Amino acid sequence: MRQKIDFTFSRSLVVLLLLLITGLGVNAQKQITGTVKSAKGTAGAFATVTVKGTNIAAVSDANGSFVINLPTGKNTIIVSSVGYATQEVDASA
């Protein structure tokens, strides 16, 4: 009886994985990488990078580097940091 339970679980897991993989194509995204810098060229450490119109966000590291997934149809990122003006950047290029 235990073998049947394991088989059913494995079969369900395979079906679940196939559904997840299929869903990835529907929600196509592109990965954006970049570096936040001040006007003087210093690293924008720990700045918040947000995809405009979504709740998708990332934080730059100590060197100002960040990685964020940009959903299809969304091309603007918003960069903000304490003490600096918020900037909107077109990320479609």
Coordinates of N, CA and C in Angstrom, one line a residue:
M1 N 0.8 -1.2 0.0 CA 0.0 0.0 0.0 C 0.9 1.3 0.0
R2 N 2.0 1.2 0.7 CA 2.8 2.4 0.7 C 3.4 2.7 -0.7
Q3 N 3.6 1.8 -1.5 CA 4.1 2.0 -2.8 C 3.1 2.8 -3.6
K4 N 1.9 2.5 -3.5 CA 0.8 3.2 -4.2 C 0.8 4.7 -3.8
I5 N 0.9 4.9 -2.5 CA 0.9 6.3 -2.0 C 2.1 7.1 -2.6
D6 N 3.3 6.5 -2.6 CA 4.4 7.1 -3.1 C 4.3 7.4 -4.6
F7 N 3.7 6.4 -5.4 CA 3.5 6.6 -6.8 C 2.5 7.8 -7.1
T8 N 1.5 7.8 -6.3 CA 0.5 8.9 -6.5 C 1.1 10.2 -6.2
F9 N 1.9 10.3 -5.1 CA 2.6 11.5 -4.8 C 3.5 11.9 -5.9
S10 N 4.3 11.0 -6.4 CA 5.3 11.3 -7.4 C 4.5 11.8 -8.7
R11 N 3.5 11.1 -9.0 CA 2.7 11.5 -10.2 C 2.1 12.9 -10.0
S12 N 1.6 13.2 -8.9 CA 1.1 14.5 -8.6 C 2.2 15.6 -8.7
L13 N 3.3 15.2 -8.2 CA 4.4 16.2 -8.2 C 4.9 16.5 -9.6
V14 N 4.9 15.5 -10.5 CA 5.2 15.7 -11.9 C 4.2 16.5 -12.6
V15 N 2.9 16.3 -12.3 CA 1.9 17.1 -12.9 C 2.0 18.6 -12.4
L16 N 2.3 18.8 -11.1 CA 2.5 20.1 -10.6 C 3.7 20.8 -11.3
L17 N 4.8 20.1 -11.4 CA 5.9 20.7 -12.1 C 5.6 21.1 -13.5
L18 N 4.9 20.2 -14.2 CA 4.5 20.6 -15.6 C 3.7 21.8 -15.7
L19 N 2.7 21.9 -14.7 CA 1.9 23.1 -14.7 C 2.7 24.4 -14.4
L20 N 3.7 24.3 -13.5 CA 4.5 25.4 -13.2 C 5.4 25.8 -14.4
I21 N 6.0 24.9 -15.1 CA 6.8 25.1 -16.2 C 6.0 25.7 -17.3
T22 N 4.8 25.2 -17.5 CA 3.9 25.8 -18.6 C 3.5 27.2 -18.2
G23 N 3.3 27.5 -17.0 CA 2.9 28.9 -16.5 C 4.0 29.9 -16.7
L24 N 5.3 29.4 -16.7 CA 6.4 30.3 -16.9 C 6.3 31.1 -18.2
G25 N 5.9 30.4 -19.3 CA 5.8 31.0 -20.6 C 4.8 32.1 -20.7
V26 N 3.7 31.9 -19.9 CA 2.6 32.8 -19.9 C 3.0 34.1 -19.3
N27 N 3.7 34.1 -18.2 CA 4.2 35.3 -17.5 C 5.6 35.6 -17.9
A28 N 5.8 35.8 -19.1 CA 7.2 36.1 -19.6 C 7.7 37.4 -19.0
Q29 N 9.0 37.3 -18.6 CA 9.6 38.5 -18.0 C 11.0 38.6 -18.6
K30 N 11.6 39.7 -18.5 CA 13.0 39.9 -18.8 C 13.7 40.4 -17.6
Q31 N 14.9 39.9 -17.4 CA 15.7 40.3 -16.2 C 16.5 41.5 -16.6
I32 N 16.4 42.5 -15.7 CA 17.2 43.8 -15.9 C 18.3 43.8 -14.8
T33 N 19.5 44.1 -15.2 CA 20.6 44.3 -14.3 C 21.1 45.7 -14.5
G34 N 21.5 46.3 -13.5 CA 22.1 47.7 -13.6 C 22.8 48.1 -12.3
T35 N 23.3 49.4 -12.4 CA 24.0 50.0 -11.3 C 23.4 51.4 -11.0
V36 N 23.1 51.6 -9.8 CA 22.6 52.9 -9.3 C 23.8 53.8 -8.9
K37 N 23.9 55.0 -9.5 CA 25.0 55.9 -9.2 C 24.4 57.3 -9.0
S38 N 25.1 58.0 -8.2 CA 24.7 59.4 -8.0 C 25.2 60.3 -9.1
A39 N 24.8 61.5 -9.2 CA 25.3 62.4 -10.2 C 26.8 62.6 -10.2
K40 N 27.4 62.4 -9.0 CA 28.9 62.5 -8.9 C 29.6 61.2 -9.2
G41 N 28.8 60.1 -9.5 CA 29.4 58.9 -9.9 C 29.6 57.9 -8.8
T42 N 29.2 58.3 -7.6 CA 29.4 57.3 -6.4 C 28.3 56.3 -6.4
A43 N 28.6 55.1 -5.9 CA 27.6 54.0 -5.9 C 26.4 54.4 -5.1
G44 N 25.2 54.1 -5.6 CA 23.9 54.3 -5.0 C 23.6 53.1 -4.1
A45 N 24.3 52.9 -3.0 CA 24.1 51.7 -2.2 C 22.7 51.7 -1.5
F46 N 22.1 50.5 -1.6 CA 20.8 50.2 -0.9 C 19.7 51.1 -1.4
A47 N 19.7 51.5 -2.7 CA 18.6 52.2 -3.3 C 17.5 51.2 -3.6
T48 N 16.3 51.7 -3.6 CA 15.1 50.8 -4.0 C 14.8 51.0 -5.4
V49 N 14.7 49.9 -6.1 CA 14.4 49.9 -7.6 C 13.0 49.1 -7.7
T50 N 12.0 49.8 -8.2 CA 10.7 49.3 -8.3 C 10.2 49.4 -9.8
V51 N 9.5 48.3 -10.2 CA 8.8 48.4 -11.5 C 7.6 49.2 -11.4
K52 N 7.5 50.3 -12.2 CA 6.3 51.2 -12.1 C 5.0 50.5 -12.3
G53 N 4.0 50.7 -11.4 CA 2.7 50.1 -11.6 C 2.6 48.7 -11.0
T54 N 3.6 48.2 -10.4 CA 3.6 46.9 -9.8 C 4.1 47.0 -8.3
N55 N 4.1 45.8 -7.7 CA 4.8 45.7 -6.4 C 6.1 45.0 -6.4
I56 N 6.7 44.9 -7.6 CA 7.9 44.2 -7.9 C 9.1 45.2 -7.5
A57 N 10.0 44.8 -6.6 CA 11.0 45.7 -6.2 C 12.3 44.9 -5.9
A58 N 13.4 45.6 -5.9 CA 14.7 45.1 -5.6 C 15.5 46.2 -4.8
V59 N 16.5 45.8 -4.1 CA 17.4 46.8 -3.5 C 18.8 46.6 -4.0
S60 N 19.4 47.7 -4.3 CA 20.8 47.6 -4.8 C 21.7 47.3 -3.7
D61 N 22.8 46.6 -4.1 CA 23.8 46.2 -3.0 C 24.7 47.4 -2.7
A62 N 25.8 47.1 -1.9 CA 26.7 48.2 -1.5 C 27.4 48.8 -2.6
N63 N 27.5 48.2 -3.8 CA 28.1 48.7 -4.9 C 27.1 49.4 -5.9
G64 N 25.9 49.4 -5.5 CA 24.8 50.0 -6.4 C 24.2 49.0 -7.4
S65 N 24.7 47.8 -7.4 CA 24.2 46.8 -8.4 C 22.9 46.3 -8.0
F66 N 22.0 46.0 -9.0 CA 20.7 45.4 -8.7 C 20.3 44.5 -9.9
V67 N 19.4 43.6 -9.6 CA 18.8 42.7 -10.6 C 17.3 42.7 -10.3
I68 N 16.5 42.9 -11.3 CA 15.0 42.9 -11.1 C 14.4 42.3 -12.4
N69 N 13.2 41.6 -12.2 CA 12.5 41.0 -13.3 C 11.4 42.0 -13.8
L70 N 11.5 42.3 -15.0 CA 10.6 43.3 -15.6 C 9.5 42.5 -16.4
P71 N 8.2 42.5 -16.0 CA 7.1 41.8 -16.6 C 6.9 42.4 -18.0
T72 N 6.4 41.6 -18.9 CA 6.0 42.0 -20.3 C 5.1 43.2 -20.2
G73 N 5.3 44.2 -21.0 CA 4.5 45.4 -21.0 C 4.8 46.5 -20.0
K74 N 5.8 46.2 -19.1 CA 6.2 47.2 -18.1 C 7.6 47.6 -18.5
N75 N 7.9 48.8 -18.7 CA 9.2 49.3 -19.2 C 9.8 50.4 -18.4
T76 N 9.2 50.8 -17.3 CA 9.7 51.9 -16.5 C 10.0 51.4 -15.1
I77 N 11.2 51.7 -14.7 CA 11.6 51.4 -13.3 C 11.8 52.7 -12.5
I78 N 11.5 52.7 -11.3 CA 11.6 53.9 -10.4 C 12.7 53.6 -9.4
V79 N 13.7 54.5 -9.3 CA 14.8 54.4 -8.4 C 14.7 55.4 -7.3
S80 N 14.7 55.0 -6.1 CA 14.6 56.0 -5.0 C 15.6 55.6 -3.9
S81 N 16.1 56.6 -3.2 CA 17.0 56.5 -2.1 C 16.9 57.7 -1.2
V82 N 17.1 57.4 0.1 CA 17.0 58.5 1.1 C 18.0 59.6 0.8
G83 N 17.6 60.8 0.7 CA 18.5 62.0 0.4 C 18.7 62.3 -1.0
Y84 N 18.0 61.5 -1.9 CA 18.2 61.8 -3.4 C 16.8 61.9 -4.0
A85 N 16.7 62.6 -5.1 CA 15.4 62.7 -5.8 C 15.1 61.4 -6.5
T86 N 13.8 61.0 -6.5 CA 13.4 59.8 -7.1 C 13.5 60.0 -8.6
Q87 N 13.9 58.9 -9.3 CA 14.1 59.0 -10.8 C 13.3 57.9 -11.4
E88 N 12.6 58.2 -12.6 CA 12.0 57.2 -13.4 C 12.9 57.0 -14.6
V89 N 13.1 55.7 -14.9 CA 14.0 55.3 -16.0 C 13.3 54.4 -16.9
D90 N 13.4 54.7 -18.3 CA 12.9 53.8 -19.3 C 13.8 52.6 -19.4
A91 N 13.4 51.4 -19.2 CA 14.2 50.2 -19.2 C 13.9 49.4 -20.5
S92 N 13.3 50.0 -21.5 CA 13.0 49.2 -22.7 C 14.1 49.0 -23.6
A93 N 15.2 49.8 -23.5 CA 16.3 49.8 -24.4 C 17.2 48.6 -24.2

